[in-house]
Amino acid sequence: MTTLARLWRDHRIAVLAFLAALAVTLFFAVRFVLFAVYWTDPAHRNQVPEGWMTPGYVARSWHIPRGALLAELNLPLKSDRPHSFEEIAETRGVPLSQVLGEVSAAIAVLRAKAPVE
């Protein structure tokens, strides 16, 4: 009998726990690599804000603190889910261009406070 078959027969719960831990580890490893590849692409840095973007996405793209951007835009720090700038404009009852203008101004203010190298 092979070692794996013996382990499965004698320690089934431990083998299942190990496989579950391995699956979780692989999931987060793949997620980390995809995240790193995405954000190291220069095309994703300092993107001009668009309606589909969220404040968190813009903050990461411009290397500014998410909380500072939310505070500058008078948005709550916590919400049930990320909201796009289109949704924020709709909620406020203002044109999207006005919200995007506020975002651009907030980025300029935050970058002036803490310039990035």
Coordinates of C-alpha atoms in Angstrom, one line a residue:
M1 CA 0.0 0.0 0.0
T2 CA 1.3 3.4 -0.9
T3 CA 2.0 6.1 1.7
L4 CA -0.8 8.3 0.4
A5 CA -3.3 5.5 0.6
R6 CA -2.2 4.7 4.1
L7 CA -2.5 8.3 5.1
W8 CA -5.9 8.5 3.6
R9 CA -7.1 5.4 5.4
D10 CA -5.6 6.2 8.8
H11 CA -5.8 10.0 8.9
R12 CA -8.6 11.0 6.6
I13 CA -9.6 14.2 8.6
A14 CA -6.0 15.4 8.7
V15 CA -5.6 14.8 5.0
L16 CA -8.8 16.7 4.2
A17 CA -7.8 19.6 6.5
F18 CA -4.4 19.7 4.8
L19 CA -6.0 19.8 1.3
A20 CA -8.4 22.5 2.4
A21 CA -5.5 24.6 3.8
L22 CA -3.6 24.0 0.6
A23 CA -6.6 25.2 -1.5
V24 CA -7.0 28.4 0.6
T25 CA -3.2 29.0 0.3
L26 CA -3.3 28.6 -3.5
F27 CA -6.3 30.8 -3.8
F28 CA -4.6 33.7 -2.0
A29 CA -1.3 33.1 -3.8
V30 CA -3.0 33.4 -7.2
R31 CA -5.0 36.4 -6.0
F32 CA -1.7 38.1 -4.8
V33 CA 0.1 37.5 -8.1
L34 CA -2.9 38.8 -10.2
F35 CA -3.2 41.8 -8.0
A36 CA 0.6 42.5 -8.2
V37 CA 0.6 42.1 -12.0
Y38 CA -2.4 44.4 -12.4
W39 CA -1.1 47.3 -10.3
T40 CA 2.5 47.1 -11.7
D41 CA 1.2 47.8 -15.2
P42 CA 1.8 51.5 -15.8
A43 CA -1.5 51.8 -17.6
H44 CA -3.2 51.5 -14.2
R45 CA -1.3 54.3 -12.5
N46 CA -2.6 57.8 -12.3
Q47 CA -5.7 57.0 -14.4
V48 CA -8.1 59.9 -15.1
P49 CA -11.2 59.3 -13.0
E50 CA -14.1 57.9 -14.9
G51 CA -17.7 57.1 -13.9
W52 CA -17.2 53.3 -13.5
M53 CA -14.3 53.8 -11.0
T54 CA -14.7 53.7 -7.2
P55 CA -13.0 56.0 -4.7
G56 CA -10.8 53.0 -3.6
Y57 CA -9.7 52.3 -7.1
V58 CA -8.8 55.9 -7.8
A59 CA -6.9 56.1 -4.4
R60 CA -4.9 53.0 -5.3
S61 CA -4.2 54.3 -8.8
W62 CA -3.0 57.7 -7.5
H63 CA -1.2 56.3 -4.5
I64 CA -3.2 58.3 -2.0
P65 CA -4.9 57.1 1.2
R66 CA -8.4 55.8 0.5
G67 CA -9.7 57.4 3.8
A68 CA -8.2 60.8 2.9
L69 CA -9.9 60.7 -0.5
L70 CA -13.2 59.7 1.0
A71 CA -12.9 62.5 3.6
E72 CA -12.0 65.0 0.9
L73 CA -15.1 64.0 -1.1
N74 CA -17.4 64.0 2.0
L75 CA -18.2 60.3 1.6
P76 CA -18.6 57.8 4.5
L77 CA -15.6 55.7 5.3
K78 CA -17.7 52.6 5.6
S79 CA -20.5 51.4 3.3
D80 CA -22.2 48.2 2.5
R81 CA -20.2 47.9 -0.8
P82 CA -18.0 50.1 -3.0
H83 CA -20.0 52.7 -5.0
S84 CA -18.9 53.9 -8.4
F85 CA -18.7 57.7 -9.1
E86 CA -21.8 57.2 -11.4
E87 CA -23.8 55.9 -8.4
I88 CA -22.4 58.7 -6.1
A89 CA -23.5 61.3 -8.7
E90 CA -27.0 59.6 -9.0
T91 CA -27.4 59.6 -5.2
R92 CA -26.4 63.2 -4.8
G93 CA -28.6 64.2 -7.8
V94 CA -25.7 66.0 -9.6
P95 CA -24.1 65.4 -13.0
L96 CA -21.3 62.9 -13.2
S97 CA -19.0 65.6 -14.6
Q98 CA -19.4 67.5 -11.3
V99 CA -18.4 64.5 -9.2
L100 CA -15.4 63.7 -11.4
G101 CA -14.4 67.4 -11.1
E102 CA -14.5 67.1 -7.3
V103 CA -12.5 63.9 -7.5
S104 CA -9.8 65.5 -9.7
A105 CA -9.7 68.5 -7.3
A106 CA -9.4 66.2 -4.3
I107 CA -6.5 64.3 -5.9
A108 CA -4.7 67.5 -6.6
V109 CA -5.2 68.6 -3.0
L110 CA -4.0 65.3 -1.5
R111 CA -1.1 65.0 -3.9
A112 CA 0.0 68.6 -2.9
K113 CA -0.2 67.6 0.8
A114 CA 2.0 64.5 0.4
P115 CA 3.8 64.5 -2.9
V116 CA 4.7 61.1 -4.3
E117 CA 8.2 60.5 -5.6

